[in-house]
Amino acid sequence: MLNETPRTVEEAYISAGSSTNLRVEADRMGDADILIAAGWAPCMLGGQLTRLRREWDGCSKPPLCSVTDAKLVMGSLKSLGGVLDALTVWAQAKRNPEPARFALAITSHWLSDTCNACQGRGNESIPGTPKLGRTCKKCGGSGKAAVPMGQDGRKALNMLDHCVTRAGASMRKRLRASMGRPA
Ligand SMILES: [Zn+2]
């Protein structure tokens, strides 16, 4: 983030000398609408995320700290590329200065929000002993990592959850229809 305090939409709009249509539209649209404008139906992305979660659960849960990390695990996480693409486009529309890094940080957090510093224990470990030390400074004892990328990060994570819910609902609807019951 270049700036810790988020600019208002108006300020951002005025300061953007040239904007693509999507960028201009992004100010007026909801977070999921930005995806739709970029050609991603929330349902489609939700399906992709559901597959990615399954792939993640079935693999060794590698760290996803850099674009290089992500490239290394593309083989075992076949749905990762699509999810990163969608989030990158979304972050571009939000004028994030590093959309690819944003996409990776959000996807990584969505897959696992365990605090890295304490491995989810909530306390610092004392080297050489099984005893728990002071409350983890990183997570304040919650064991959960803070949401990355500020306000847009939070919005993106909400959007991903929304997409997964949508995909689940549409799957159930199709299932009911295929069983000959009214949806
Ligand atoms: Zn911690």
Coordinates of N, CA and C and ligand atoms in Angstrom, one line a residue:
M1 N 0.8 -1.2 0.0 CA 0.0 0.0 0.0 C 0.9 1.2 0.0
L2 N 0.5 2.2 -0.8 CA 1.3 3.4 -0.9 C 0.9 4.3 0.3
N3 N -0.3 4.2 0.6 CA -0.9 5.1 1.6 C -1.7 4.4 2.6
E4 N -1.5 4.6 3.8 CA -2.2 3.8 4.9 C -3.7 4.2 5.0
T5 N -3.9 5.5 4.9 CA -5.3 6.0 4.9 C -5.9 5.9 3.5
P6 N -7.0 5.1 3.3 CA -7.5 5.0 2.0 C -8.1 6.3 1.5
R7 N -7.8 6.6 0.3 CA -8.4 7.8 -0.3 C -9.9 7.5 -0.6
T8 N -10.6 8.6 -0.6 CA -12.0 8.4 -0.9 C -12.1 8.1 -2.4
V9 N -13.2 7.5 -2.8 CA -13.4 7.1 -4.2 C -13.3 8.3 -5.1
E10 N -13.9 9.4 -4.6 CA -13.9 10.6 -5.5 C -12.4 11.1 -5.7
E11 N -11.6 11.2 -4.6 CA -10.3 11.6 -4.7 C -9.5 10.7 -5.7
A12 N -9.7 9.4 -5.5 CA -9.0 8.4 -6.3 C -9.4 8.6 -7.8
Y13 N -10.6 8.9 -8.0 CA -11.2 9.0 -9.3 C -10.6 10.3 -10.0
I14 N -10.5 11.3 -9.2 CA -10.0 12.6 -9.8 C -8.5 12.5 -10.1
S15 N -7.8 11.8 -9.2 CA -6.3 11.7 -9.3 C -5.9 10.8 -10.4
A16 N -6.8 9.9 -10.8 CA -6.5 8.9 -11.9 C -6.6 9.7 -13.2
G17 N -5.4 10.0 -13.8 CA -5.4 10.8 -15.0 C -6.2 10.1 -16.1
S18 N -5.8 8.8 -16.4 CA -6.5 8.1 -17.4 C -6.9 6.8 -16.8
S19 N -8.1 6.4 -17.0 CA -8.6 5.2 -16.5 C -9.3 4.4 -17.5
T20 N -9.2 3.1 -17.4 CA -10.0 2.2 -18.3 C -11.4 2.3 -17.9
N21 N -12.3 1.8 -18.8 CA -13.7 1.8 -18.4 C -14.0 1.0 -17.1
L22 N -13.3 -0.1 -17.0 CA -13.5 -0.9 -15.8 C -13.1 -0.1 -14.5
R23 N -12.0 0.6 -14.6 CA -11.6 1.4 -13.5 C -12.6 2.4 -13.1
V24 N -13.1 3.1 -14.1 CA -14.1 4.1 -13.8 C -15.4 3.5 -13.2
E25 N -15.8 2.4 -13.8 CA -16.9 1.6 -13.3 C -16.7 1.1 -11.9
A26 N -15.5 0.8 -11.5 CA -15.2 0.1 -10.2 C -15.7 1.0 -9.1
D27 N -15.7 2.3 -9.3 CA -16.1 3.2 -8.2 C -17.6 3.1 -7.9
R28 N -18.3 2.7 -8.9 CA -19.8 2.7 -8.7 C -20.3 1.3 -8.4
M29 N -19.5 0.3 -8.7 CA -20.0 -1.0 -8.6 C -19.7 -1.7 -7.2
G30 N -20.4 -2.7 -6.9 CA -20.1 -3.5 -5.8 C -18.8 -4.3 -6.1
D31 N -18.3 -4.9 -5.0 CA -17.1 -5.7 -5.2 C -17.2 -6.9 -6.1
A32 N -18.4 -7.6 -6.1 CA -18.6 -8.7 -6.9 C -18.9 -8.2 -8.4
D33 N -19.5 -7.0 -8.5 CA -19.8 -6.5 -9.8 C -18.5 -6.3 -10.6
I34 N -17.4 -5.9 -9.9 CA -16.2 -5.6 -10.6 C -15.7 -6.9 -11.3
L35 N -15.9 -8.0 -10.6 CA -15.5 -9.3 -11.1 C -16.3 -9.6 -12.4
I36 N -17.6 -9.4 -12.3 CA -18.5 -9.7 -13.4 C -18.1 -8.9 -14.6
A37 N -17.8 -7.6 -14.4 CA -17.4 -6.7 -15.5 C -16.1 -7.2 -16.1
A38 N -15.3 -7.9 -15.3 CA -14.0 -8.5 -15.9 C -14.2 -9.9 -16.5
G39 N -15.5 -10.3 -16.5 CA -15.7 -11.6 -17.2 C -15.7 -12.7 -16.3
W40 N -15.8 -12.5 -15.0 CA -15.8 -13.6 -14.0 C -17.2 -13.6 -13.3
A41 N -18.0 -14.6 -13.6 CA -19.2 -14.8 -12.8 C -18.8 -15.2 -11.4
P42 N -19.5 -14.6 -10.4 CA -19.1 -15.0 -9.0 C -19.2 -16.5 -8.8
C43 N -20.2 -17.1 -9.4 CA -20.4 -18.6 -9.4 C -19.2 -19.3 -9.9
M44 N -18.7 -18.9 -11.0 CA -17.5 -19.5 -11.6 C -16.3 -19.4 -10.7
L45 N -16.1 -18.2 -10.2 CA -14.9 -18.1 -9.3 C -15.2 -18.9 -8.0
G46 N -16.4 -19.0 -7.5 CA -16.7 -19.8 -6.4 C -16.4 -21.2 -6.6
G47 N -16.7 -21.7 -7.8 CA -16.4 -23.1 -8.1 C -14.9 -23.4 -8.1
Q48 N -14.2 -22.4 -8.7 CA -12.8 -22.5 -8.8 C -12.2 -22.5 -7.4
L49 N -12.7 -21.7 -6.5 CA -12.2 -21.6 -5.1 C -12.5 -22.9 -4.4
T50 N -13.6 -23.5 -4.6 CA -14.0 -24.7 -4.0 C -13.0 -25.8 -4.4
R51 N -12.7 -25.8 -5.7 CA -11.7 -26.8 -6.2 C -10.3 -26.5 -5.6
L52 N -10.0 -25.2 -5.5 CA -8.7 -24.9 -5.0 C -8.6 -25.3 -3.5
R53 N -9.6 -25.1 -2.7 CA -9.6 -25.6 -1.3 C -9.4 -27.1 -1.2
R54 N -10.0 -27.8 -2.1 CA -9.9 -29.3 -2.1 C -8.4 -29.7 -2.5
E55 N -7.9 -29.0 -3.5 CA -6.5 -29.3 -3.9 C -5.5 -28.9 -2.7
W56 N -5.8 -27.8 -2.1 CA -5.0 -27.4 -0.9 C -5.0 -28.4 0.2
D57 N -6.2 -28.8 0.5 CA -6.4 -29.8 1.6 C -5.6 -31.1 1.3
G58 N -5.5 -31.4 0.0 CA -4.9 -32.7 -0.4 C -3.4 -32.5 -0.6
C59 N -2.8 -31.4 -0.5 CA -1.4 -31.2 -0.7 C -0.6 -30.9 0.6
S60 N 0.6 -30.6 0.5 CA 1.5 -30.4 1.7 C 1.4 -29.0 2.2
K61 N 0.4 -28.2 1.7 CA 0.2 -26.8 2.2 C 1.5 -26.0 2.1
P62 N 2.0 -25.8 0.9 CA 3.3 -25.1 0.8 C 3.0 -23.6 1.1
P63 N 4.1 -22.9 1.5 CA 3.9 -21.4 1.7 C 3.7 -20.7 0.4
L64 N 2.9 -19.7 0.4 CA 2.6 -18.9 -0.8 C 3.0 -17.5 -0.5
C65 N 4.3 -17.3 -0.4 CA 4.8 -15.9 0.0 C 5.1 -15.1 -1.2
S66 N 5.5 -15.7 -2.3 CA 6.0 -15.0 -3.4 C 5.4 -15.6 -4.7
V67 N 5.5 -14.8 -5.8 CA 5.0 -15.3 -7.1 C 5.8 -16.6 -7.5
T68 N 7.1 -16.6 -7.1 CA 7.9 -17.8 -7.3 C 7.3 -19.0 -6.6
D69 N 6.9 -18.9 -5.3 CA 6.3 -19.9 -4.6 C 5.0 -20.4 -5.3
A70 N 4.2 -19.5 -5.8 CA 3.0 -19.8 -6.4 C 3.2 -20.6 -7.7
K71 N 4.3 -20.2 -8.5 CA 4.6 -20.9 -9.7 C 5.0 -22.4 -9.4
L72 N 5.7 -22.6 -8.3 CA 6.2 -23.9 -8.0 C 5.1 -24.8 -7.6
V73 N 4.0 -24.3 -7.1 CA 2.9 -25.2 -6.7 C 1.7 -25.3 -7.6
M74 N 1.8 -24.6 -8.8 CA 0.8 -24.6 -9.8 C 0.4 -26.0 -10.2
G75 N 1.4 -26.9 -10.2 CA 1.1 -28.3 -10.6 C 0.2 -29.0 -9.6
S76 N 0.4 -28.8 -8.3 CA -0.5 -29.5 -7.4 C -1.8 -28.7 -7.1
L77 N -1.7 -27.4 -7.4 CA -2.9 -26.5 -7.1 C -3.3 -26.0 -8.5
K78 N -4.1 -26.8 -9.2 CA -4.4 -26.5 -10.6 C -5.4 -25.3 -10.7
S79 N -6.2 -25.1 -9.7 CA -7.1 -24.0 -9.7 C -6.5 -22.7 -9.2
L80 N -5.3 -22.7 -8.8 CA -4.7 -21.5 -8.3 C -4.6 -20.4 -9.3
G81 N -4.2 -20.7 -10.5 CA -3.9 -19.7 -11.6 C -5.2 -18.9 -11.8
G82 N -6.3 -19.6 -12.0 CA -7.6 -18.9 -12.3 C -8.0 -17.9 -11.1
V83 N -7.8 -18.4 -9.9 CA -8.2 -17.6 -8.8 C -7.3 -16.3 -8.7
L84 N -6.0 -16.5 -9.0 CA -5.1 -15.4 -9.0 C -5.4 -14.4 -10.1
D85 N -5.7 -14.9 -11.2 CA -6.1 -14.1 -12.4 C -7.3 -13.2 -12.0
A86 N -8.3 -13.8 -11.5 CA -9.5 -13.1 -11.1 C -9.2 -12.0 -10.1
L87 N -8.5 -12.3 -9.1 CA -8.1 -11.3 -8.0 C -7.2 -10.3 -8.5
T88 N -6.3 -10.6 -9.5 CA -5.4 -9.6 -10.0 C -6.2 -8.5 -10.8
V89 N -7.2 -9.0 -11.6 CA -8.0 -8.1 -12.3 C -8.8 -7.2 -11.4
W90 N -9.3 -7.8 -10.3 CA -10.1 -7.1 -9.3 C -9.2 -6.0 -8.6
A91 N -8.0 -6.4 -8.3 CA -7.1 -5.4 -7.6 C -6.7 -4.3 -8.6
Q92 N -6.6 -4.6 -9.9 CA -6.3 -3.6 -10.9 C -7.4 -2.6 -10.9
A93 N -8.6 -3.1 -10.9 CA -9.8 -2.2 -10.9 C -9.8 -1.3 -9.7
K94 N -9.3 -1.8 -8.6 CA -9.2 -1.1 -7.3 C -8.0 -0.2 -7.3
R95 N -7.2 -0.2 -8.4 CA -6.0 0.6 -8.5 C -4.9 0.2 -7.5
N96 N -4.9 -1.0 -7.2 CA -3.8 -1.5 -6.3 C -2.5 -1.4 -7.0
P97 N -1.4 -0.8 -6.4 CA -0.2 -0.7 -7.1 C 0.5 -2.0 -7.4
E98 N 0.2 -3.0 -6.7 CA 0.8 -4.3 -7.0 C -0.2 -5.4 -7.0
P99 N -1.0 -5.4 -8.1 CA -2.2 -6.3 -8.1 C -1.8 -7.8 -8.0
A100 N -0.7 -8.2 -8.6 CA -0.3 -9.7 -8.5 C 0.0 -10.1 -7.1
R101 N 0.8 -9.2 -6.4 CA 1.1 -9.4 -5.0 C -0.1 -9.4 -4.1
F102 N -1.0 -8.5 -4.4 CA -2.3 -8.5 -3.7 C -3.1 -9.8 -3.8
A103 N -3.2 -10.3 -5.1 CA -3.9 -11.5 -5.4 C -3.3 -12.7 -4.6
L104 N -2.0 -12.7 -4.6 CA -1.3 -13.8 -3.9 C -1.6 -13.8 -2.4
A105 N -1.4 -12.6 -1.8 CA -1.6 -12.4 -0.3 C -3.0 -12.8 0.1
I106 N -4.0 -12.4 -0.7 CA -5.4 -12.7 -0.4 C -5.7 -14.1 -0.5
T107 N -5.2 -14.7 -1.6 CA -5.5 -16.2 -1.8 C -4.8 -17.0 -0.7
S108 N -3.6 -16.6 -0.4 CA -2.9 -17.3 0.7 C -3.6 -17.2 2.0
H109 N -4.1 -16.0 2.3 CA -4.8 -15.8 3.6 C -6.1 -16.6 3.6
W110 N -6.8 -16.6 2.4 CA -8.1 -17.3 2.3 C -7.9 -18.8 2.5
L111 N -6.8 -19.3 2.0 CA -6.5 -20.8 2.2 C -6.1 -21.1 3.7
S112 N -5.3 -20.2 4.3 CA -4.9 -20.5 5.6 C -4.6 -19.2 6.4
D113 N -5.3 -18.9 7.4 CA -5.1 -17.6 8.2 C -4.4 -17.9 9.5
T114 N -3.7 -19.0 9.6 CA -2.9 -19.3 10.8 C -1.8 -18.3 10.9
C115 N -1.5 -17.8 12.1 CA -0.4 -16.9 12.4 C 0.9 -17.6 12.2
N116 N 1.8 -17.1 11.3 CA 3.0 -17.8 11.0 C 4.0 -17.7 12.2
A117 N 3.9 -16.6 12.9 CA 4.9 -16.4 14.0 C 4.8 -17.4 15.1
C118 N 3.5 -17.8 15.4 CA 3.3 -18.7 16.5 C 2.7 -20.0 16.1
Q119 N 2.5 -20.2 14.8 CA 1.9 -21.4 14.2 C 0.5 -21.6 14.7
G120 N -0.2 -20.6 15.1 CA -1.6 -20.7 15.6 C -1.7 -21.0 17.1
R121 N -0.5 -21.1 17.8 CA -0.6 -21.4 19.2 C -1.1 -20.2 20.1
G122 N -0.8 -19.0 19.6 CA -1.1 -17.8 20.3 C -0.1 -17.3 21.3
N123 N 1.0 -18.1 21.5 CA 2.1 -17.7 22.4 C 3.4 -18.0 21.7
E124 N 4.4 -17.2 22.1 CA 5.7 -17.4 21.6 C 6.3 -18.7 22.2
S125 N 7.1 -19.4 21.4 CA 7.6 -20.6 21.9 C 9.0 -20.2 22.6
I126 N 9.3 -21.0 23.6 CA 10.6 -20.8 24.3 C 11.6 -21.9 23.7
P127 N 12.6 -21.5 23.0 CA 13.4 -22.5 22.3 C 13.9 -23.5 23.3
G128 N 13.9 -24.8 22.9 CA 14.4 -25.9 23.7 C 13.5 -26.4 24.8
T129 N 12.3 -25.7 25.0 CA 11.4 -26.2 26.0 C 10.0 -26.3 25.4
P130 N 9.2 -27.2 25.9 CA 7.8 -27.3 25.4 C 6.9 -26.2 26.0
K131 N 7.4 -25.4 26.9 CA 6.6 -24.4 27.6 C 6.2 -23.2 26.6
L132 N 5.1 -22.6 26.9 CA 4.6 -21.5 26.1 C 5.2 -20.2 26.7
G133 N 5.6 -19.3 25.8 CA 6.1 -18.0 26.3 C 5.0 -17.0 26.3
R134 N 5.4 -15.8 26.1 CA 4.5 -14.7 26.2 C 3.5 -14.7 25.0
T135 N 2.5 -14.0 25.2 CA 1.5 -13.9 24.1 C 2.1 -13.4 22.8
C136 N 1.8 -14.1 21.7 CA 2.4 -13.7 20.4 C 2.1 -12.3 20.1
K137 N 3.2 -11.6 19.8 CA 3.1 -10.1 19.4 C 2.4 -9.9 18.1
K138 N 2.6 -10.9 17.2 CA 2.1 -10.8 15.8 C 0.6 -10.8 15.8
C139 N 0.0 -11.8 16.5 CA -1.5 -12.0 16.4 C -2.2 -11.6 17.7
G140 N -1.5 -11.2 18.7 CA -2.1 -10.8 20.0 C -2.7 -12.0 20.7
G141 N -2.3 -13.2 20.4 CA -2.8 -14.4 21.1 C -4.0 -15.1 20.4
S142 N -4.4 -14.5 19.3 CA -5.6 -15.1 18.6 C -5.2 -16.3 17.8
G143 N -3.9 -16.4 17.4 CA -3.4 -17.5 16.6 C -3.8 -17.3 15.1
K144 N -4.5 -16.2 14.8 CA -4.8 -16.0 13.4 C -4.0 -14.8 12.9
A145 N -3.6 -14.9 11.6 CA -2.9 -13.8 11.0 C -3.9 -12.7 10.7
A146 N -3.4 -11.4 10.8 CA -4.2 -10.3 10.4 C -4.5 -10.3 8.9
V147 N -5.7 -9.8 8.6 CA -6.1 -9.7 7.2 C -5.1 -8.8 6.5
P148 N -4.5 -9.3 5.4 CA -3.5 -8.5 4.7 C -4.1 -7.5 3.8
M149 N -3.4 -6.5 3.4 CA -3.8 -5.5 2.3 C -4.9 -4.6 2.7
G150 N -5.0 -4.3 4.0 CA -6.0 -3.3 4.5 C -7.4 -3.5 4.1
Q151 N -8.1 -2.4 3.9 CA -9.5 -2.5 3.7 C -9.9 -3.2 2.4
D152 N -9.1 -3.0 1.3 CA -9.4 -3.8 0.1 C -9.2 -5.3 0.3
G153 N -8.2 -5.6 1.2 CA -8.0 -7.0 1.5 C -9.2 -7.7 2.1
R154 N -9.8 -6.9 3.1 CA -11.0 -7.4 3.8 C -12.1 -7.5 2.8
K155 N -12.3 -6.5 1.9 CA -13.3 -6.6 0.9 C -13.2 -7.8 0.0
A156 N -11.9 -8.0 -0.5 CA -11.7 -9.1 -1.4 C -12.0 -10.4 -0.7
L157 N -11.6 -10.6 0.6 CA -11.9 -11.9 1.3 C -13.4 -12.1 1.4
N158 N -14.1 -11.0 1.7 CA -15.6 -11.1 1.8 C -16.2 -11.5 0.4
M159 N -15.6 -10.9 -0.6 CA -16.1 -11.2 -2.0 C -15.9 -12.7 -2.3
L160 N -14.7 -13.2 -1.9 CA -14.4 -14.7 -2.2 C -15.4 -15.5 -1.4
D161 N -15.7 -15.2 -0.2 CA -16.7 -16.0 0.6 C -18.0 -15.9 -0.1
H162 N -18.4 -14.7 -0.6 CA -19.7 -14.5 -1.3 C -19.7 -15.5 -2.5
C163 N -18.6 -15.5 -3.2 CA -18.6 -16.3 -4.5 C -18.7 -17.8 -4.1
V164 N -18.1 -18.3 -3.0 CA -18.2 -19.7 -2.7 C -19.6 -20.0 -2.3
T165 N -20.3 -19.1 -1.5 CA -21.7 -19.3 -1.1 C -22.6 -19.4 -2.4
R166 N -22.3 -18.5 -3.3 CA -23.1 -18.5 -4.6 C -22.9 -19.8 -5.3
A167 N -21.7 -20.2 -5.4 CA -21.4 -21.4 -6.2 C -22.1 -22.6 -5.5
G168 N -22.1 -22.7 -4.2 CA -22.7 -23.8 -3.4 C -24.2 -23.8 -3.7
A169 N -24.8 -22.6 -3.6 CA -26.3 -22.5 -3.8 C -26.6 -22.9 -5.2
S170 N -25.9 -22.5 -6.2 CA -26.2 -22.9 -7.6 C -26.0 -24.4 -7.8
M171 N -25.0 -25.0 -7.1 CA -24.8 -26.4 -7.2 C -26.0 -27.2 -6.6
R172 N -26.5 -26.7 -5.5 CA -27.6 -27.4 -4.9 C -28.9 -27.3 -5.7
K173 N -29.0 -26.1 -6.4 CA -30.2 -25.9 -7.3 C -30.1 -26.8 -8.4
R174 N -28.9 -26.9 -9.0 CA -28.8 -27.8 -10.2 C -29.1 -29.3 -9.8
L175 N -28.6 -29.6 -8.6 CA -28.8 -31.0 -8.1 C -30.3 -31.3 -7.9
R176 N -31.0 -30.3 -7.3 CA -32.4 -30.5 -7.1 C -33.1 -30.7 -8.5
A177 N -32.7 -29.8 -9.4 CA -33.3 -29.8 -10.7 C -33.1 -31.2 -11.4
S178 N -31.9 -31.7 -11.2 CA -31.6 -33.0 -11.9 C -32.3 -34.1 -11.2
M179 N -32.8 -33.9 -10.0 CA -33.5 -34.9 -9.3 C -35.0 -34.8 -9.5
G180 N -35.4 -33.8 -10.4 CA -36.8 -33.7 -10.8 C -37.6 -32.9 -9.8
R181 N -37.0 -32.2 -8.9 CA -37.7 -31.4 -7.9 C -37.6 -30.0 -8.3
P182 N -38.7 -29.2 -8.0 CA -38.6 -27.8 -8.3 C -37.4 -27.1 -7.5
A183 N -36.7 -26.2 -8.2 CA -35.6 -25.6 -7.6 C -36.1 -24.6 -6.5
Ligands
ZN1 ZN 0.7 -15.5 16.6

